PDB file of C-alpha atoms in Angstrom:
ATOM      1  CA  UNK A  27     -23.107  27.869  15.530  1.00 45.00           C
ATOM      2  CA  UNK A  28     -22.678  26.857  11.856  1.00 48.00           C
ATOM      3  CA  UNK A  29     -23.626  23.263  11.861  1.00 51.00           C
ATOM      4  CA  UNK A  30     -27.421  23.832  11.782  1.00 53.00           C
ATOM      5  CA  UNK A  31     -27.193  25.080   8.169  1.00 55.00           C
ATOM      6  CA  UNK A  32     -23.907  23.365   7.069  1.00 54.00           C
ATOM      7  CA  UNK A  33     -24.835  19.710   6.590  1.00 61.00           C
ATOM      8  CA  UNK A  34     -21.327  19.075   5.041  1.00 54.00           C
ATOM      9  CA  UNK A  35     -19.865  19.797   8.535  1.00 55.00           C
ATOM     10  CA  UNK A  36     -18.777  16.272   9.676  1.00 56.00           C
ATOM     11  CA  UNK A  37     -18.887  14.596  13.017  1.00 58.00           C
ATOM     12  CA  UNK A  38     -15.772  13.242  14.765  1.00 63.00           C
ATOM     13  CA  UNK A  39     -14.754  11.516  17.955  1.00 74.00           C
ATOM     14  CA  UNK A  40     -11.754  13.758  18.392  1.00 74.00           C
ATOM     15  CA  UNK A  41     -11.635  16.224  21.179  1.00 85.00           C
ATOM     16  CA  UNK A  42     -11.896  19.930  20.437  1.00 80.00           C
ATOM     17  CA  UNK A  43      -8.220  20.376  21.189  1.00 79.00           C
ATOM     18  CA  UNK A  44      -7.242  17.378  18.894  1.00 83.00           C
ATOM     19  CA  UNK A  45      -9.408  18.858  16.092  1.00 85.00           C
ATOM     20  CA  UNK A  46      -7.827  22.242  16.400  1.00 80.00           C
ATOM     21  CA  UNK A  47      -4.306  20.800  16.370  1.00 87.00           C
ATOM     22  CA  UNK A  48      -5.125  18.730  13.244  1.00 90.00           C
ATOM     23  CA  UNK A  49      -6.685  21.747  11.521  1.00 87.00           C
ATOM     24  CA  UNK A  50      -3.522  23.929  12.279  1.00 88.00           C
ATOM     25  CA  UNK A  51      -1.306  21.220  10.738  1.00 94.00           C
ATOM     26  CA  UNK A  52      -3.437  21.143   7.646  1.00 95.00           C
ATOM     27  CA  UNK A  53      -3.489  24.917   7.396  1.00 94.00           C
ATOM     28  CA  UNK A  54       0.294  25.063   7.686  1.00 95.00           C
ATOM     29  CA  UNK A  55       0.641  22.361   4.977  1.00 97.00           C
ATOM     30  CA  UNK A  56      -1.663  24.209   2.603  1.00 96.00           C
ATOM     31  CA  UNK A  57       0.226  27.446   3.105  1.00 97.00           C
ATOM     32  CA  UNK A  58       3.515  25.649   2.421  1.00 98.00           C
ATOM     33  CA  UNK A  59       2.149  24.140  -0.791  1.00 98.00           C
ATOM     34  CA  UNK A  60       0.734  27.453  -2.045  1.00 98.00           C
ATOM     35  CA  UNK A  61       4.051  29.279  -1.323  1.00 98.00           C
ATOM     36  CA  UNK A  62       5.885  26.452  -3.052  1.00 98.00           C
ATOM     37  CA  UNK A  63       3.806  27.208  -6.140  1.00 98.00           C
ATOM     38  CA  UNK A  64       4.809  30.882  -5.772  1.00 97.00           C
ATOM     39  CA  UNK A  65       1.561  32.051  -4.427  1.00 98.00           C
ATOM     40  CA  UNK A  66       1.815  35.085  -1.983  1.00 96.00           C
ATOM     41  CA  UNK A  67       0.154  34.064   1.208  1.00 96.00           C
ATOM     42  CA  UNK A  68      -0.467  36.476   4.009  1.00 95.00           C
ATOM     43  CA  UNK A  69      -1.014  34.631   7.438  1.00 94.00           C
ATOM     44  CA  UNK A  70      -2.701  36.561  10.222  1.00 90.00           C
ATOM     45  CA  UNK A  71      -2.578  34.999  13.676  1.00 84.00           C
ATOM     46  CA  UNK A  72      -5.912  34.710  15.573  1.00 81.00           C
ATOM     47  CA  UNK A  73      -6.406  36.200  18.995  1.00 80.00           C
ATOM     48  CA  UNK A  74      -7.288  34.117  22.161  1.00 76.00           C
ATOM     49  CA  UNK A  75     -10.286  36.494  22.681  1.00 75.00           C
ATOM     50  CA  UNK A  76     -12.896  36.778  21.302  1.00 74.00           C
ATOM     51  CA  UNK A  77     -13.079  33.046  20.811  1.00 72.00           C
ATOM     52  CA  UNK A  78     -13.765  32.590  17.050  1.00 72.00           C
ATOM     53  CA  UNK A  79     -13.411  28.833  16.138  1.00 69.00           C
ATOM     54  CA  UNK A  80     -14.291  29.394  12.460  1.00 64.00           C
ATOM     55  CA  UNK A  81     -11.876  32.281  11.809  1.00 78.00           C
ATOM     56  CA  UNK A  82      -9.869  29.996   9.467  1.00 82.00           C
ATOM     57  CA  UNK A  83     -12.481  30.945   6.807  1.00 89.00           C
ATOM     58  CA  UNK A  84     -12.012  34.783   6.384  1.00 94.00           C
ATOM     59  CA  UNK A  85     -13.600  34.763   3.020  1.00 96.00           C
ATOM     60  CA  UNK A  86     -16.978  34.588   4.663  1.00 97.00           C
ATOM     61  CA  UNK A  87     -16.554  38.029   6.199  1.00 98.00           C
ATOM     62  CA  UNK A  88     -14.358  39.982   3.823  1.00 98.00           C
ATOM     63  CA  UNK A  89     -13.453  40.289   0.121  1.00 98.00           C
ATOM     64  CA  UNK A  90     -10.864  42.270  -1.548  1.00 98.00           C
ATOM     65  CA  UNK A  91     -11.182  43.995  -5.021  1.00 98.00           C
ATOM     66  CA  UNK A  92      -8.863  45.058  -7.660  1.00 96.00           C
ATOM     67  CA  UNK A  93     -10.060  48.687  -7.443  1.00 97.00           C
ATOM     68  CA  UNK A  94      -9.083  48.951  -3.879  1.00 97.00           C
ATOM     69  CA  UNK A  95     -12.404  48.375  -2.243  1.00 98.00           C
ATOM     70  CA  UNK A  96     -13.006  45.956   0.585  1.00 98.00           C
ATOM     71  CA  UNK A  97     -16.323  44.474   1.328  1.00 99.00           C
ATOM     72  CA  UNK A  98     -17.426  43.368   4.852  1.00 99.00           C
ATOM     73  CA  UNK A  99     -20.332  40.854   4.999  1.00 99.00           C
ATOM     74  CA  UNK A 100     -23.265  39.958   7.259  1.00 99.00           C
ATOM     75  CA  UNK A 101     -22.995  36.404   8.741  1.00 97.00           C
ATOM     76  CA  UNK A 102     -25.687  34.170  10.117  1.00 97.00           C
ATOM     77  CA  UNK A 103     -23.706  32.695  13.109  1.00 95.00           C
ATOM     78  CA  UNK A 104     -23.517  35.210  15.902  1.00 95.00           C
ATOM     79  CA  UNK A 105     -20.260  33.781  17.208  1.00 92.00           C
ATOM     80  CA  UNK A 106     -18.598  34.497  13.841  1.00 94.00           C
ATOM     81  CA  UNK A 107     -19.359  38.213  13.737  1.00 96.00           C
ATOM     82  CA  UNK A 108     -16.413  39.221  15.933  1.00 94.00           C
ATOM     83  CA  UNK A 109     -14.159  37.764  13.147  1.00 94.00           C
ATOM     84  CA  UNK A 110     -14.595  41.187  11.364  1.00 96.00           C
ATOM     85  CA  UNK A 111     -11.467  42.771  12.721  1.00 94.00           C
ATOM     86  CA  UNK A 112     -10.398  46.349  11.749  1.00 94.00           C
ATOM     87  CA  UNK A 113      -6.863  45.538  12.898  1.00 94.00           C
ATOM     88  CA  UNK A 114      -6.457  42.940  10.210  1.00 95.00           C
ATOM     89  CA  UNK A 115      -7.396  45.344   7.527  1.00 96.00           C
ATOM     90  CA  UNK A 116      -5.064  47.885   9.003  1.00 96.00           C
ATOM     91  CA  UNK A 117      -2.179  45.426   9.059  1.00 95.00           C
ATOM     92  CA  UNK A 118      -2.739  44.495   5.470  1.00 95.00           C
ATOM     93  CA  UNK A 119      -2.478  48.165   4.526  1.00 96.00           C
ATOM     94  CA  UNK A 120       0.464  49.157   6.702  1.00 96.00           C
ATOM     95  CA  UNK A 121       2.603  45.966   6.557  1.00 94.00           C
ATOM     96  CA  UNK A 122       1.679  44.398   3.269  1.00 93.00           C
ATOM     97  CA  UNK A 123       0.919  47.601   1.326  1.00 92.00           C
ATOM     98  CA  UNK A 124      -2.525  46.650   0.325  1.00 94.00           C
ATOM     99  CA  UNK A 125      -4.115  49.665  -1.554  1.00 94.00           C
ATOM    100  CA  UNK A 126      -7.353  50.222   0.343  1.00 96.00           C
ATOM    101  CA  UNK A 127      -9.492  53.040  -1.151  1.00 97.00           C
ATOM    102  CA  UNK A 128     -12.830  52.312   0.455  1.00 98.00           C
ATOM    103  CA  UNK A 129     -14.548  49.864   2.782  1.00 98.00           C
ATOM    104  CA  UNK A 130     -18.229  48.760   2.005  1.00 98.00           C
ATOM    105  CA  UNK A 131     -19.739  47.418   5.200  1.00 98.00           C
ATOM    106  CA  UNK A 132     -22.787  45.270   4.513  1.00 99.00           C
ATOM    107  CA  UNK A 133     -22.911  44.011   8.109  1.00 98.00           C
ATOM    108  CA  UNK A 134     -25.897  46.150   8.992  1.00 98.00           C
ATOM    109  CA  UNK A 135     -28.090  43.587   7.160  1.00 99.00           C
ATOM    110  CA  UNK A 136     -27.610  41.419  10.257  1.00 98.00           C
ATOM    111  CA  UNK A 137     -29.992  43.671  12.089  1.00 98.00           C
ATOM    112  CA  UNK A 138     -32.774  42.544   9.881  1.00 98.00           C
ATOM    113  CA  UNK A 139     -31.724  38.938   9.974  1.00 98.00           C
ATOM    114  CA  UNK A 140     -30.391  38.921   6.391  1.00 99.00           C
ATOM    115  CA  UNK A 141     -27.027  37.481   5.459  1.00 99.00           C
ATOM    116  CA  UNK A 142     -24.509  37.194   2.685  1.00 99.00           C
ATOM    117  CA  UNK A 143     -21.312  35.324   3.706  1.00 98.00           C
ATOM    118  CA  UNK A 144     -18.758  36.603   1.261  1.00 98.00           C
ATOM    119  CA  UNK A 145     -17.276  34.423  -1.277  1.00 98.00           C
ATOM    120  CA  UNK A 146     -18.782  31.508   0.384  1.00 98.00           C
ATOM    121  CA  UNK A 147     -22.255  32.776  -0.528  1.00 99.00           C
ATOM    122  CA  UNK A 148     -21.118  34.154  -3.935  1.00 99.00           C
ATOM    123  CA  UNK A 149     -18.861  32.686  -6.565  1.00 99.00           C
ATOM    124  CA  UNK A 150     -17.525  35.735  -8.314  1.00 99.00           C
ATOM    125  CA  UNK A 151     -16.619  35.911 -11.986  1.00 99.00           C
ATOM    126  CA  UNK A 152     -14.541  39.002 -11.456  1.00 98.00           C
ATOM    127  CA  UNK A 153     -13.573  39.506 -15.092  1.00 98.00           C
ATOM    128  CA  UNK A 154     -17.212  39.580 -16.202  1.00 99.00           C
ATOM    129  CA  UNK A 155     -18.633  41.052 -13.027  1.00 99.00           C
ATOM    130  CA  UNK A 156     -21.074  38.246 -12.387  1.00 99.00           C
ATOM    131  CA  UNK A 157     -22.036  36.936  -8.977  1.00 99.00           C
ATOM    132  CA  UNK A 158     -23.313  33.409  -8.921  1.00 99.00           C
ATOM    133  CA  UNK A 159     -25.349  32.745  -5.746  1.00 99.00           C
ATOM    134  CA  UNK A 160     -27.147  29.651  -4.365  1.00 98.00           C
ATOM    135  CA  UNK A 161     -29.922  31.062  -2.075  1.00 98.00           C
ATOM    136  CA  UNK A 162     -30.026  29.802   1.474  1.00 97.00           C
ATOM    137  CA  UNK A 163     -30.419  30.998   4.996  1.00 97.00           C
ATOM    138  CA  UNK A 164     -26.822  32.418   4.573  1.00 98.00           C
ATOM    139  CA  UNK A 165     -27.258  33.840   1.150  1.00 98.00           C
ATOM    140  CA  UNK A 166     -30.295  36.107   0.973  1.00 98.00           C
ATOM    141  CA  UNK A 167     -31.518  38.471  -1.877  1.00 98.00           C
ATOM    142  CA  UNK A 168     -31.481  41.764   0.125  1.00 98.00           C
ATOM    143  CA  UNK A 169     -27.784  41.968   0.847  1.00 99.00           C
ATOM    144  CA  UNK A 170     -27.034  40.169  -2.457  1.00 99.00           C
ATOM    145  CA  UNK A 171     -28.764  43.003  -4.342  1.00 99.00           C
ATOM    146  CA  UNK A 172     -27.082  45.555  -2.214  1.00 99.00           C
ATOM    147  CA  UNK A 173     -23.634  44.067  -3.094  1.00 99.00           C
ATOM    148  CA  UNK A 174     -24.548  43.866  -6.738  1.00 99.00           C
ATOM    149  CA  UNK A 175     -25.712  47.472  -6.972  1.00 99.00           C
ATOM    150  CA  UNK A 176     -22.771  49.047  -5.070  1.00 98.00           C
ATOM    151  CA  UNK A 177     -20.192  46.879  -6.640  1.00 99.00           C
ATOM    152  CA  UNK A 178     -21.652  46.934 -10.168  1.00 98.00           C
ATOM    153  CA  UNK A 179     -22.118  43.218 -10.465  1.00 99.00           C
ATOM    154  CA  UNK A 180     -24.808  41.186 -12.286  1.00 99.00           C
ATOM    155  CA  UNK A 181     -26.436  38.391 -10.134  1.00 99.00           C
ATOM    156  CA  UNK A 182     -27.169  34.886 -11.325  1.00 99.00           C
ATOM    157  CA  UNK A 183     -29.182  33.508  -8.370  1.00 99.00           C
ATOM    158  CA  UNK A 184     -30.602  30.008  -8.079  1.00 99.00           C
ATOM    159  CA  UNK A 185     -31.658  27.245  -5.591  1.00 99.00           C
ATOM    160  CA  UNK A 186     -29.625  24.124  -5.042  1.00 99.00           C
ATOM    161  CA  UNK A 187     -30.028  21.075  -2.933  1.00 98.00           C
ATOM    162  CA  UNK A 188     -27.928  18.064  -1.890  1.00 97.00           C
ATOM    163  CA  UNK A 189     -28.779  14.497  -2.801  1.00 96.00           C
ATOM    164  CA  UNK A 190     -31.274  14.456   0.047  1.00 97.00           C
ATOM    165  CA  UNK A 191     -33.093  17.472  -1.191  1.00 97.00           C
ATOM    166  CA  UNK A 192     -31.744  19.789   1.585  1.00 96.00           C
ATOM    167  CA  UNK A 193     -30.696  23.276   0.575  1.00 96.00           C
ATOM    168  CA  UNK A 194     -26.955  23.737   0.009  1.00 97.00           C
ATOM    169  CA  UNK A 195     -25.593  26.466   2.388  1.00 94.00           C
ATOM    170  CA  UNK A 196     -22.856  28.063   0.370  1.00 97.00           C
ATOM    171  CA  UNK A 197     -22.426  28.528  -3.453  1.00 99.00           C
ATOM    172  CA  UNK A 198     -18.740  27.689  -3.264  1.00 98.00           C
ATOM    173  CA  UNK A 199     -19.484  24.237  -2.231  1.00 97.00           C
ATOM    174  CA  UNK A 200     -21.065  23.356  -5.535  1.00 98.00           C
ATOM    175  CA  UNK A 201     -19.232  25.451  -8.171  1.00 99.00           C
ATOM    176  CA  UNK A 202     -16.097  27.357  -8.993  1.00 98.00           C
ATOM    177  CA  UNK A 203     -15.400  29.919 -11.798  1.00 99.00           C
ATOM    178  CA  UNK A 204     -11.966  30.520 -13.115  1.00 98.00           C
ATOM    179  CA  UNK A 205     -10.839  32.695 -16.026  1.00 97.00           C
ATOM    180  CA  UNK A 206     -11.885  30.155 -18.792  1.00 98.00           C
ATOM    181  CA  UNK A 207     -12.934  27.071 -16.781  1.00 98.00           C
ATOM    182  CA  UNK A 208     -15.911  26.484 -14.419  1.00 99.00           C
ATOM    183  CA  UNK A 209     -16.764  23.400 -12.386  1.00 99.00           C
ATOM    184  CA  UNK A 210     -20.330  22.894 -11.179  1.00 99.00           C
ATOM    185  CA  UNK A 211     -22.627  20.196  -9.834  1.00 99.00           C
ATOM    186  CA  UNK A 212     -25.463  20.746 -12.287  1.00 98.00           C
ATOM    187  CA  UNK A 213     -27.777  18.136 -10.880  1.00 98.00           C
ATOM    188  CA  UNK A 214     -27.872  20.019  -7.607  1.00 99.00           C
ATOM    189  CA  UNK A 215     -29.877  22.797  -9.369  1.00 99.00           C
ATOM    190  CA  UNK A 216     -33.207  20.985  -9.698  1.00 97.00           C
ATOM    191  CA  UNK A 217     -35.157  23.841 -11.374  1.00 98.00           C
ATOM    192  CA  UNK A 218     -34.413  23.356 -15.160  1.00 98.00           C
ATOM    193  CA  UNK A 219     -34.883  27.092 -16.024  1.00 99.00           C
ATOM    194  CA  UNK A 220     -32.417  28.099 -13.232  1.00 99.00           C
ATOM    195  CA  UNK A 221     -29.888  25.412 -14.309  1.00 99.00           C
ATOM    196  CA  UNK A 222     -30.045  26.507 -17.890  1.00 99.00           C
ATOM    197  CA  UNK A 223     -29.589  30.245 -16.842  1.00 99.00           C
ATOM    198  CA  UNK A 224     -26.497  29.318 -14.938  1.00 99.00           C
ATOM    199  CA  UNK A 225     -24.930  27.113 -17.654  1.00 99.00           C
ATOM    200  CA  UNK A 226     -25.856  29.741 -20.355  1.00 99.00           C
ATOM    201  CA  UNK A 227     -24.186  32.570 -18.419  1.00 99.00           C
ATOM    202  CA  UNK A 228     -21.094  30.491 -17.830  1.00 99.00           C
ATOM    203  CA  UNK A 229     -20.745  29.462 -21.554  1.00 99.00           C
ATOM    204  CA  UNK A 230     -21.703  32.918 -22.915  1.00 99.00           C
ATOM    205  CA  UNK A 231     -18.695  34.283 -20.975  1.00 99.00           C
ATOM    206  CA  UNK A 232     -16.379  31.762 -22.609  1.00 99.00           C
ATOM    207  CA  UNK A 233     -16.104  29.187 -19.945  1.00 99.00           C
ATOM    208  CA  UNK A 234     -15.568  25.509 -20.507  1.00 99.00           C
ATOM    209  CA  UNK A 235     -17.882  23.664 -17.983  1.00 99.00           C
ATOM    210  CA  UNK A 236     -16.810  20.585 -15.994  1.00 99.00           C
ATOM    211  CA  UNK A 237     -19.825  18.841 -14.572  1.00 99.00           C
ATOM    212  CA  UNK A 238     -19.600  17.278 -11.113  1.00 99.00           C
ATOM    213  CA  UNK A 239     -21.555  14.387  -9.641  1.00 99.00           C
ATOM    214  CA  UNK A 240     -23.178  14.357  -6.183  1.00 98.00           C
ATOM    215  CA  UNK A 241     -20.417  12.040  -5.033  1.00 98.00           C
ATOM    216  CA  UNK A 242     -17.769  14.536  -6.201  1.00 99.00           C
ATOM    217  CA  UNK A 243     -19.826  17.370  -4.463  1.00 98.00           C
ATOM    218  CA  UNK A 244     -19.564  15.398  -1.236  1.00 97.00           C
ATOM    219  CA  UNK A 245     -15.860  15.184  -1.777  1.00 98.00           C
ATOM    220  CA  UNK A 246     -15.759  19.017  -1.971  1.00 97.00           C
ATOM    221  CA  UNK A 247     -14.678  18.967  -5.605  1.00 98.00           C
ATOM    222  CA  UNK A 248     -16.720  22.061  -6.231  1.00 97.00           C
ATOM    223  CA  UNK A 249     -14.765  23.873  -3.552  1.00 96.00           C
ATOM    224  CA  UNK A 250     -11.563  24.550  -5.598  1.00 97.00           C
ATOM    225  CA  UNK A 251      -9.994  27.933  -6.265  1.00 97.00           C
ATOM    226  CA  UNK A 252      -8.123  29.186  -9.343  1.00 98.00           C
ATOM    227  CA  UNK A 253      -5.210  31.632  -8.568  1.00 98.00           C
ATOM    228  CA  UNK A 254      -2.353  33.237 -10.319  1.00 97.00           C
ATOM    229  CA  UNK A 255       1.233  33.012  -9.006  1.00 97.00           C
ATOM    230  CA  UNK A 256       4.012  35.574  -9.022  1.00 93.00           C
ATOM    231  CA  UNK A 257       5.047  34.349 -12.445  1.00 96.00           C
ATOM    232  CA  UNK A 258       1.566  34.791 -13.804  1.00 96.00           C
ATOM    233  CA  UNK A 259       0.787  31.091 -13.999  1.00 98.00           C
ATOM    234  CA  UNK A 260      -2.597  29.610 -13.210  1.00 98.00           C
ATOM    235  CA  UNK A 261      -2.787  27.556 -10.130  1.00 98.00           C
ATOM    236  CA  UNK A 262      -5.778  25.594  -9.112  1.00 98.00           C
ATOM    237  CA  UNK A 263      -5.929  24.681  -5.409  1.00 98.00           C
ATOM    238  CA  UNK A 264      -8.139  22.058  -3.814  1.00 98.00           C
ATOM    239  CA  UNK A 265      -8.202  19.307  -1.146  1.00 98.00           C
ATOM    240  CA  UNK A 266      -6.653  15.915  -1.934  1.00 98.00           C
ATOM    241  CA  UNK A 267     -10.045  14.356  -1.335  1.00 98.00           C
ATOM    242  CA  UNK A 268     -11.455  16.569  -4.178  1.00 99.00           C
ATOM    243  CA  UNK A 269      -8.701  15.801  -6.550  1.00 99.00           C
ATOM    244  CA  UNK A 270      -8.917  12.050  -6.050  1.00 99.00           C
ATOM    245  CA  UNK A 271     -12.684  12.187  -6.654  1.00 99.00           C
ATOM    246  CA  UNK A 272     -12.215  13.485 -10.223  1.00 99.00           C
ATOM    247  CA  UNK A 273     -12.177  10.997 -13.189  1.00 98.00           C
ATOM    248  CA  UNK A 274      -9.293  10.946 -15.658  1.00 98.00           C
ATOM    249  CA  UNK A 275     -10.939  13.205 -18.179  1.00 99.00           C
ATOM    250  CA  UNK A 276     -11.858  15.800 -15.512  1.00 99.00           C
ATOM    251  CA  UNK A 277      -8.349  15.742 -14.132  1.00 98.00           C
ATOM    252  CA  UNK A 278      -6.724  16.204 -17.571  1.00 98.00           C
ATOM    253  CA  UNK A 279      -9.114  19.107 -18.268  1.00 98.00           C
ATOM    254  CA  UNK A 280      -8.080  20.825 -15.020  1.00 98.00           C
ATOM    255  CA  UNK A 281      -4.377  20.159 -15.629  1.00 98.00           C
ATOM    256  CA  UNK A 282      -4.662  21.667 -19.111  1.00 98.00           C
ATOM    257  CA  UNK A 283      -6.152  24.806 -17.430  1.00 97.00           C
ATOM    258  CA  UNK A 284      -3.440  25.216 -14.778  1.00 97.00           C
ATOM    259  CA  UNK A 285      -0.991  23.709 -12.256  1.00 98.00           C
ATOM    260  CA  UNK A 286      -2.839  21.640  -9.634  1.00 98.00           C
ATOM    261  CA  UNK A 287      -2.127  22.053  -5.901  1.00 98.00           C
ATOM    262  CA  UNK A 288      -3.891  19.623  -3.667  1.00 98.00           C
ATOM    263  CA  UNK A 289      -3.456  19.060   0.109  1.00 97.00           C
ATOM    264  CA  UNK A 290      -5.222  16.777   2.614  1.00 97.00           C
ATOM    265  CA  UNK A 291      -7.500  19.080   4.659  1.00 94.00           C
ATOM    266  CA  UNK A 292      -9.919  16.453   6.133  1.00 90.00           C
ATOM    267  CA  UNK A 293     -10.272  18.253   9.358  1.00 86.00           C
ATOM    268  CA  UNK A 294     -10.614  21.852   8.069  1.00 75.00           C
TER     269      UNK A 294
END
């Protein structure tokens, strides 16, 4: 189960079936909004078995890279490991013409109890080949170093906590890095040297930095994603809750960077 290390995972009185139906509606609305913004979205249907309730987050088990490499990741929750499906990768190659040159499988780190949950654990600055990583039970130095060495990335690792001093489980909860703009909850990085190292790395690579508060972190404002659509335009996708948590200046900065897409995803 994921709730043990994910303190952002909320509680609800809805039944499991009601939660699932609501999540599917939100998923479909997000897909529609992205496609309306001319983002190419590939939707893969889940299978009844094995039962994988968190499969809506494939970025935790797989990442795709411009050079044709695919990386498979070790995950902490045992019930999530069956999400790594070879048939999905085969479908992307055969039906959607993904150019797959090599598959780097890091899942063997699970045997030693070491985890790295994809682009949840790492926020990748792909242009500058830097992996920002908040260390936690789901993001550990062993597989992180393995990824960095084999994918030729520099690692900027740090510790981060929520407002109650509890370690934050995934890096993409507290920060996002786009081409020229980064958002980050600086105050979550209590160690001054680590915070300085992260901010220096962002600014040295030409990023304007938007600082988030803990209230905005709790609204998932750190969990946004910059994309490019079919026309080459920047699109920044996030939840409506995240967008509404931003102040006017932050919103204007983001809008100057790209088109904003936000959808209500309170159940997801």
